[in-house]
Structure formats: C-alpha cells, structure tokens
Short mmCIF file of C-alpha atoms in Angstrom, two decimals:
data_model
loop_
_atom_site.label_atom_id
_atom_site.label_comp_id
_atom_site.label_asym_id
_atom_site.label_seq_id
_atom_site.Cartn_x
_atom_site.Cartn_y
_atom_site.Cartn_z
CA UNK A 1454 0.00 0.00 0.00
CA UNK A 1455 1.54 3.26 -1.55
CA UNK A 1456 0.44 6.97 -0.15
CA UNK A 1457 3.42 8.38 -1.21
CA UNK A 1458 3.95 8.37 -5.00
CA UNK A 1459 7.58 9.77 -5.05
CA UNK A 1460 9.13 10.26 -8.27
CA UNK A 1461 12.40 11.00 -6.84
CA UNK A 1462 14.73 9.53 -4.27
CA UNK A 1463 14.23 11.36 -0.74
CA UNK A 1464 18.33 12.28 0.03
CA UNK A 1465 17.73 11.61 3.81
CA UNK A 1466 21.71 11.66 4.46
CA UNK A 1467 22.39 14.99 3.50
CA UNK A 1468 20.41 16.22 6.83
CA UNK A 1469 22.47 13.80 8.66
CA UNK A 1470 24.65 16.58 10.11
CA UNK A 1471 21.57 17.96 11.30
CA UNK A 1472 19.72 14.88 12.77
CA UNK A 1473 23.38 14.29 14.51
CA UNK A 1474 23.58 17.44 16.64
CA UNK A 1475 19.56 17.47 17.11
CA UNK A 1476 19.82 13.36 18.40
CA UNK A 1477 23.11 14.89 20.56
CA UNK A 1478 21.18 17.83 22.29
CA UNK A 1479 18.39 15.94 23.47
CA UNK A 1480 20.53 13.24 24.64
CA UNK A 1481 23.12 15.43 26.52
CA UNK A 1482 20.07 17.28 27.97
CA UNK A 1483 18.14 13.88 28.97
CA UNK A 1484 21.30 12.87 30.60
CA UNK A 1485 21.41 16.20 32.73
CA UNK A 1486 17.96 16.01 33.66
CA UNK A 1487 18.14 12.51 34.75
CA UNK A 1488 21.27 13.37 37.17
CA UNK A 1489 19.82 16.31 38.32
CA UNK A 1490 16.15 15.66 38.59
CA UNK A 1491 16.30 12.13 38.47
CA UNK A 1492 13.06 9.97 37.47
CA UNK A 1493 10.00 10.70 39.47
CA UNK A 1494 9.70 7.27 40.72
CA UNK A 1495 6.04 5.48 41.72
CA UNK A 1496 5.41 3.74 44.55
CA UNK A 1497 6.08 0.71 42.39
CA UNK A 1498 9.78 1.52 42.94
CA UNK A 1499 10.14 3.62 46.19
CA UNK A 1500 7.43 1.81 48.54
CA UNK A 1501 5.24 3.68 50.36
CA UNK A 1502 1.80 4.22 50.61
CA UNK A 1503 -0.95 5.87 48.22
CA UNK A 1504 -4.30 6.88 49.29
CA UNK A 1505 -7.13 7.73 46.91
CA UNK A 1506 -10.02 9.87 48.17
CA UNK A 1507 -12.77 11.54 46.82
CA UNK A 1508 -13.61 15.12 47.59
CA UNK A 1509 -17.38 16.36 47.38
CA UNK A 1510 -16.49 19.54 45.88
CA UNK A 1511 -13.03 20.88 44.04
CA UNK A 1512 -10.42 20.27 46.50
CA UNK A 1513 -7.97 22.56 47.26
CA UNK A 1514 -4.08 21.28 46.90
CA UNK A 1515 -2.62 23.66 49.03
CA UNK A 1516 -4.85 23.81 51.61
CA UNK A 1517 -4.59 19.58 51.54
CA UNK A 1518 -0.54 19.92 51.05
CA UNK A 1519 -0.59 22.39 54.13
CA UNK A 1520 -2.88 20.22 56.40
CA UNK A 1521 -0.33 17.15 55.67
CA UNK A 1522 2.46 19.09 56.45
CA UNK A 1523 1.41 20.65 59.61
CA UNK A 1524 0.56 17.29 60.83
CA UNK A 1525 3.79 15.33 60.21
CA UNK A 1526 3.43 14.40 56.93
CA UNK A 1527 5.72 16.85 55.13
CA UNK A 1528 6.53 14.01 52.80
CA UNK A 1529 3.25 13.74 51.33
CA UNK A 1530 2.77 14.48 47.68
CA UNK A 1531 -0.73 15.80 46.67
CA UNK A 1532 -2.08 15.82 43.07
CA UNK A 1533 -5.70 15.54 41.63
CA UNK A 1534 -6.45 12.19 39.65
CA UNK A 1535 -8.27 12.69 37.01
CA UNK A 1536 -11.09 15.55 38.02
CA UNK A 1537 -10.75 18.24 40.67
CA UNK A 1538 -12.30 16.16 43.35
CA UNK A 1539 -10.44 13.11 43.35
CA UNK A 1540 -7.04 13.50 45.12
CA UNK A 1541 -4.32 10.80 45.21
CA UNK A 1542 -1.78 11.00 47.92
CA UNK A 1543 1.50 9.47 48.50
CA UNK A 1544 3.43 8.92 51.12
CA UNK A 1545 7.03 7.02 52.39
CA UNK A 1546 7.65 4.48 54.01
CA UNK A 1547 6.31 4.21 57.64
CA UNK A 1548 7.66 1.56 59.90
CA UNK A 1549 5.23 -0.13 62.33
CA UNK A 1550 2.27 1.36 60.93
CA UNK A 1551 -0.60 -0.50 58.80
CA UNK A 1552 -1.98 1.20 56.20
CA UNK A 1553 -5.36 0.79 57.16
CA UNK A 1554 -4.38 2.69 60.10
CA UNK A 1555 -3.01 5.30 58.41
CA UNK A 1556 -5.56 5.61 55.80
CA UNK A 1557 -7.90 6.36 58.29
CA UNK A 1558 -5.67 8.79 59.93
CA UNK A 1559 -5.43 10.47 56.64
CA UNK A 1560 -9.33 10.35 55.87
CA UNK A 1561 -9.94 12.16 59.49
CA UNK A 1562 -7.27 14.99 58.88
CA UNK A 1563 -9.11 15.48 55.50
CA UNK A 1564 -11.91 16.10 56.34
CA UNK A 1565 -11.42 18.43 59.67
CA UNK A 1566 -8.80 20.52 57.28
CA UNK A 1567 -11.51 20.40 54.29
CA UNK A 1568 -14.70 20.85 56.29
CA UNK A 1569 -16.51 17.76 53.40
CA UNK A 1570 -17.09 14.71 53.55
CA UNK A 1571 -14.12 13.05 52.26
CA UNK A 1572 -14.67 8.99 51.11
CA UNK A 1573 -11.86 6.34 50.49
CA UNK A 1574 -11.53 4.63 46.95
CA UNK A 1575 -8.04 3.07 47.22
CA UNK A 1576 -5.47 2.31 49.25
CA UNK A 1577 -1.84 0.80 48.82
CA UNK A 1578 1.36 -0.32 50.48
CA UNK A 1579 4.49 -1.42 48.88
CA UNK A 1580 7.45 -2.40 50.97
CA UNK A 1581 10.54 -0.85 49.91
CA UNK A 1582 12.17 -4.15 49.49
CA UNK A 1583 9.85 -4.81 46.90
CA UNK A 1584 10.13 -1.45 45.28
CA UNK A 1585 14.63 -1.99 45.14
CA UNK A 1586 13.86 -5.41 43.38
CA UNK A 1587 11.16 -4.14 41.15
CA UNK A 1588 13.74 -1.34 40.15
CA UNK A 1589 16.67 -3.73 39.90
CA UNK A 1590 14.62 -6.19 37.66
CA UNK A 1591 13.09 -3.38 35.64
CA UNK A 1592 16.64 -2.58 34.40
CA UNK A 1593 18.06 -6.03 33.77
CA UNK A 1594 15.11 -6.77 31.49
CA UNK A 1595 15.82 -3.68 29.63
CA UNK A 1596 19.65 -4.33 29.22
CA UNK A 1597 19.13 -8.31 28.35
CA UNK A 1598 16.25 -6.89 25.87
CA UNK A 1599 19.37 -4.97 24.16
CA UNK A 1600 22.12 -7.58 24.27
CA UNK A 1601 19.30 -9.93 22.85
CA UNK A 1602 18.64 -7.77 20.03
CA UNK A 1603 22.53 -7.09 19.65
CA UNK A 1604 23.24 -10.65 18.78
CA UNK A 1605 19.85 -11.03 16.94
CA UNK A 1606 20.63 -8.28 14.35
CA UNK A 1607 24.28 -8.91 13.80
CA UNK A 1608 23.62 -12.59 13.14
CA UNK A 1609 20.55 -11.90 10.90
CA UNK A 1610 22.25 -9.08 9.24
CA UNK A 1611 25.59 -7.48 9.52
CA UNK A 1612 27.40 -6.23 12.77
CA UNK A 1613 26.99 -2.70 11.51
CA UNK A 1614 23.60 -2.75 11.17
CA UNK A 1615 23.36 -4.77 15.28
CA UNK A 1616 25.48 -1.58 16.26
CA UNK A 1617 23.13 0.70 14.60
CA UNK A 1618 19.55 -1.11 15.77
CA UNK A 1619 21.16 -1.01 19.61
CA UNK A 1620 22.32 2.83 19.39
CA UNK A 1621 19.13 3.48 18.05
CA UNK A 1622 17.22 1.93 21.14
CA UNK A 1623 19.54 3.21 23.88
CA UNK A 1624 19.02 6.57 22.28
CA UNK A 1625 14.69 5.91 21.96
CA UNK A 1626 15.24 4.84 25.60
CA UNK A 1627 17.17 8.02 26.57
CA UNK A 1628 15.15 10.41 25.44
CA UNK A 1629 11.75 9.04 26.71
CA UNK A 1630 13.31 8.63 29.88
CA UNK A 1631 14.48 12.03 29.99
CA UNK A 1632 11.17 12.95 28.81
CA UNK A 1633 9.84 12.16 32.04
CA UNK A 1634 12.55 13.48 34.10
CA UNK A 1635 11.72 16.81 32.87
CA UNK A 1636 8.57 17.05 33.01
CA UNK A 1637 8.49 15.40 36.54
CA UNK A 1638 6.36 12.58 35.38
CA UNK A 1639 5.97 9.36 37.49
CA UNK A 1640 7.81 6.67 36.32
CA UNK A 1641 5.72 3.36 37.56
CA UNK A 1642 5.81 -0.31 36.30
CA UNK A 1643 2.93 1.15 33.19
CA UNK A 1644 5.92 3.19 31.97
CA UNK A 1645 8.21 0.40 32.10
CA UNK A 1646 6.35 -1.81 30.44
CA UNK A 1647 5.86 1.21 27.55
CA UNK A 1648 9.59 1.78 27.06
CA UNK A 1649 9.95 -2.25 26.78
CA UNK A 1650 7.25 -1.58 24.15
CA UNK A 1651 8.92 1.21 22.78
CA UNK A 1652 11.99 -0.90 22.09
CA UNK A 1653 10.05 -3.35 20.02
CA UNK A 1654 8.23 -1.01 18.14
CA UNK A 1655 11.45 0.90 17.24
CA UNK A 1656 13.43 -2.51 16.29
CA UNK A 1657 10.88 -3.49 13.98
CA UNK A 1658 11.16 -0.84 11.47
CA UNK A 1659 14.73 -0.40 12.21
CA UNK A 1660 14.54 -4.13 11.18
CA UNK A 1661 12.30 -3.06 8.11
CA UNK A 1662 14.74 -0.66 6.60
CA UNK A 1663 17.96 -2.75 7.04
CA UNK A 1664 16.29 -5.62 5.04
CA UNK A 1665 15.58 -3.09 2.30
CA UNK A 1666 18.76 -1.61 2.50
CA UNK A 1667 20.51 -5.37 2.24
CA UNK A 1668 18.36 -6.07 -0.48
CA UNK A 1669 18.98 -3.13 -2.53
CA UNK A 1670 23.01 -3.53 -2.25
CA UNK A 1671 22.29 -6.91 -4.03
CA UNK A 1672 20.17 -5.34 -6.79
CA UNK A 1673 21.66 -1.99 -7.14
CA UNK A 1674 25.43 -2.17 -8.28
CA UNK A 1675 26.32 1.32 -9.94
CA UNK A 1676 25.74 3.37 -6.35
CA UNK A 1677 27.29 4.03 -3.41
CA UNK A 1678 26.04 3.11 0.08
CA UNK A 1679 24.73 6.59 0.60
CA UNK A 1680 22.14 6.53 -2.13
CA UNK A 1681 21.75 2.94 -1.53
CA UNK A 1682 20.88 3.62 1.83
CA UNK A 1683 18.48 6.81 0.44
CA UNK A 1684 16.29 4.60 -1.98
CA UNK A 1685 15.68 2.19 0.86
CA UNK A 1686 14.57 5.05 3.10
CA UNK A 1687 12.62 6.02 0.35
CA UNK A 1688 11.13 2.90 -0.48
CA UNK A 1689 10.03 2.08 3.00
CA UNK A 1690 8.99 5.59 3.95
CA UNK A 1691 5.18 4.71 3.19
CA UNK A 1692 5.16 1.97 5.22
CA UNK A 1693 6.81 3.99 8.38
CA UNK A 1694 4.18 6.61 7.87
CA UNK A 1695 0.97 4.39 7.87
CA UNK A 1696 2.34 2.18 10.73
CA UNK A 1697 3.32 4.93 12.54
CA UNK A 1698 0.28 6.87 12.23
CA UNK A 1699 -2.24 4.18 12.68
CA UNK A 1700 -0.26 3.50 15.56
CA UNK A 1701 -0.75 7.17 16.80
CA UNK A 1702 -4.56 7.00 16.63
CA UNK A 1703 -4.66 3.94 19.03
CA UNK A 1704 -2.14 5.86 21.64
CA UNK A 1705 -4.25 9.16 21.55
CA UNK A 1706 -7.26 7.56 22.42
CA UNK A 1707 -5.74 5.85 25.32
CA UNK A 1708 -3.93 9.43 26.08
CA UNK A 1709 -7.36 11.12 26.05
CA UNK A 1710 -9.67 8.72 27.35
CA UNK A 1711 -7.97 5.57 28.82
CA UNK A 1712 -7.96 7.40 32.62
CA UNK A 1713 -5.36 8.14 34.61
CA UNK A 1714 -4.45 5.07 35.37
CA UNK A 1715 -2.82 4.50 31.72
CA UNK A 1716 -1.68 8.01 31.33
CA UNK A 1717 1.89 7.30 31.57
CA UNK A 1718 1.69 4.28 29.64
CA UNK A 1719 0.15 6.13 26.51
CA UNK A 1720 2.47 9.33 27.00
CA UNK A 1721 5.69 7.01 26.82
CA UNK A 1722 4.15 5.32 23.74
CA UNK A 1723 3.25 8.15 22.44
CA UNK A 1724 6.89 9.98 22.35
CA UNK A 1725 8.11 6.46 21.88
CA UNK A 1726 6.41 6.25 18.15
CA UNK A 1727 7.70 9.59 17.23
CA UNK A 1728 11.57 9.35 18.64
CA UNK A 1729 11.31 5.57 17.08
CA UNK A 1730 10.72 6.32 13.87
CA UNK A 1731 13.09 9.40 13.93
CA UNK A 1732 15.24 6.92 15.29
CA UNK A 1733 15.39 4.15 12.14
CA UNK A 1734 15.70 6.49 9.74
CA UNK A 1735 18.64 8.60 10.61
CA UNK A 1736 20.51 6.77 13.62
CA UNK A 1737 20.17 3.34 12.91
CA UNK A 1738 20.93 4.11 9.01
CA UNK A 1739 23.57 7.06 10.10
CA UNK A 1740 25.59 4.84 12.41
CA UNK A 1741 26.14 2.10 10.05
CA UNK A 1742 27.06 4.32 7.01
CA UNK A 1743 29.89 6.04 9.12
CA UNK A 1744 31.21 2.66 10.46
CA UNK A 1745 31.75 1.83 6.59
CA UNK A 1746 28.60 -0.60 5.76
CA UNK A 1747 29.30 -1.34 1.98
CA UNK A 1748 28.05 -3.43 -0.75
CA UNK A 1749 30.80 -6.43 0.04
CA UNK A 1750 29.96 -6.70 3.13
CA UNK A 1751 25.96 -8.28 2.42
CA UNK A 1752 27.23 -10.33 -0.34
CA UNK A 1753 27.97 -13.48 0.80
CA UNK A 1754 30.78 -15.40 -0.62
CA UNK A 1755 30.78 -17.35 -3.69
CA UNK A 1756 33.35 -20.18 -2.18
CA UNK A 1757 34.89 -22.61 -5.38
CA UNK A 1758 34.73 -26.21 -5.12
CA UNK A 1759 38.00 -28.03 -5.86
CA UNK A 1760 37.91 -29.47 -9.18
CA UNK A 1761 34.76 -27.09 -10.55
CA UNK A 1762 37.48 -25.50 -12.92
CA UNK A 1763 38.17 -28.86 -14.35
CA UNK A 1764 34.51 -30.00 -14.32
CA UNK A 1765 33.68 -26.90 -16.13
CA UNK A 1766 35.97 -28.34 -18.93
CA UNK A 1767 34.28 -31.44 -19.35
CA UNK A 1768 31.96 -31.83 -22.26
#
C-alpha cells in the first residue's frame, strides 16, 4: 500500500549533520535532567503508601498539602487524579504502621482541614524491598532486551547494522526517559512496560529498513552506500508513515480517554512512536554508514569447489 507516489529519491543523508547534533542535544540534555532531577519514581519503585479519596467539591491542593504538612506528613505528595475532586496522595515508608491505620488517619485529617465529607476509593502499600527489586529487575530486562537484540541483528544481518539497531534503542530509551525526568512525570511499572514496548516497536522498522537496505546492495550495483541507503529510506517511507500513524490513533485515544491510570503508559508510547521512527531512519541508518557498511559486506561469498574449474571443462 503506496500513499506516497515519489518520483524521486528522498536524500535523507544529506540532513544527517543535522539529525546528529539534534539526536546529541536531546541526549546530553536527557542525561542532565536525569542526574539532576532524576526519574519521578512510583510507589512501584520507592514503597510507600498511596491513598485515593474523593472530595465532594473541588479540592484545594494547598490547603490539603498544608494540612499534611502541619501534621507530620511533610513528605506527602498531593495531586488531583483525574477531576478536581479526586485527590491521590503518596506517602514514604512508615515503619510499624498499617496502612489501614493510616488511611484512616489520613481520611480524618481530611476532612477536619476540608470541612466535606471526604470517602476512600483506594489504598496501597508497597514495601521498599519490593520497590529496590522491582527497580533492579526493571533494568536487567531492559539491558538483556538490548544484548538480545545485539546478537539477533548482527547474526541476521551485519554487525553494523546490530550496532546501529542497539544505538538506536539506547538513544529511543534516553530520550523518553528524559522525557519524564523533565517534566516530573511518574515513572511506575505502566511506563516500564511502555519503554519495553517502545523498544520493540522501534526494532521493527529499524529491522524493516535494514532488510531493504541489504536487499537493494544486491540489486543496485552502480551506487554508493549513501544513495543505496536513500532509496531504501525512500522505499520504505510509506510503510513507516501508515504504521506509525495508525499507531498514533490507538495511543491518543488511550492518552485522552484511557484514565489516569494509563496516562503514563500512553504518554511514553506516544513519544516512543515519534523518537522511534526518527530513530530508524537517521541513527540506525547514520551509524552504520559512518562505520563503513558497503556493498561487500551483504554479499555473501561465492566459495569454489576443488575441481569445478576442471569440471567446467568437461563436455
């Protein structure tokens, strides 16, 4: 399925200059955020408690921030969830107390600060043993997802094009993680499971344009790997566009109307798709062409037989 009728080959490398210092700016600035503001991590990771309540008119964060504080929980962090009258509120780690306990604590300092009627939806504990492992296993599935895909690609293709497809993810993975850490989003177990998803999504059409590209070496003999490399961009840029926007439709509906629940899962998708397909065109594709990726090295070769010179003789 064409949309794109081009007559002419798109030259994609000639803005790779460009795409290099834009792909080094956000990186460099993801890595400052994350060592300066760090990830905004969930419950999921830190342990703690969170308390859901429901507010019978528009509650008032500051008022509800200053009530916590002036009653020993200075810790607490207040933020509506999902309308003005539903407030979720987290708190650290208290030894010795249940959470029962303190969710009713909680619930009566509500409502004498609030003067309502304040009613419990949720309520949750995580120990912080549980959130260090969660954290520690998070990671390791990310970096065996990228060895994984290391030796997949370079055995399947080339080891240029494995280098490429695993630059390419570390830098998808980057960016939506410094995505986060500047907008102070919370990173939960939803959000991990997204960049997982990202990396998928962002190794298949990485995967996509180096079989073109492999293929075209073999059929195209009187070009360079630059244009070579251009056609197949070219070739496959239909495809990237209606994957990646039919993707797009699914992730905004789930942005806009899947509840706050999934909102960090859809905005890390979301990005994802975009820095993803960025991604496979110029730094999977750019990193390969500068380590040298050439026509020889997809041809496989042709080894002789001993004796086919002589059989070729034979009548």
């Amino acid at each position: 399925m064409q949309i794109l009728h081009l007559k002419e080959t798109v030259n994609f490398m000639s803005y790779r200059k460009i795409a290099m210092v834009f792909s080094a700016i956000l990186m460099i600035a993801s890595v400052i955020s994350l060592a300066t503001n760090k990830l905004n991590f969930g419950l999921d990771f830190t342990g703690g408690t969170l308390i859901e309540v429901g507010f019978e008119q528009p509650a008032d964060l500051k008022k509800i921030r200053q009530v916590m504080t002036d009653n020993g929980f200075a810790d607490a962090k207040v933020q509506f969830y999902g309308s003005s009258r539903d407030v979720v509120i987290r708190l650290g780690i208290r030894e010795d107390v249940k959470a029962e306990m303190l969710g009713n604590e909680i619930l009566a300092l509500l409502e004498s600060g609030s003067g309502q009627k304040v009613d419990m939806r949720r309520i949750e504990y995580v120990g912080a043993s549980v959130g260090d492992e969660l954290a520690e296993q998070g990671g390791l599935a990310m970096l065996t997802a990228l060895i994984c895909i290391l030796m997949y690609v370079a055995f399947r293709f080339e080891w240029r094009f494995a280098v490429g497809s695993v630059v390419a993810l570390f830098h998808d993975v980057l960016l939506t993680l410094g995505l986060f850490s500047i907008l102070n989003l919370e990173f939960d177990l939803t959000v991990l499971a997204a960049i997982l998803a990202v990396i998928g999504y962002s190794l298949n059409d990485t995967i996509v344009v180096s079989d073109r590209i492999r293929e075209n070496f073999r059929k195209i003999r009187n070009s360079n790997s630059e244009e070579v490399i251009n056609i197949s961009l070219t070739q496959t840029l239909s495809r990237t566009i209606i994957t990646s926007f039919t993707t797009l439709i699914v992730l905004a509906a789930l942005f806009f109307r899947g509840g706050e629940l999934i909102h960090g899962f859809a905005t890390a998708l979301l990005f994802g798709v975009f820095v993803g397909t960025y991604s496979s065109i110029y730094v999977a594709s750019l990193v390969a062409l500068g380590l040298g990726i050439s026509r020889e090295d997809l041809i496989p070769e042709v080894i002789e037989k001993e004796g086919a010179d002589q059989e070729a003789m034979m009548p």
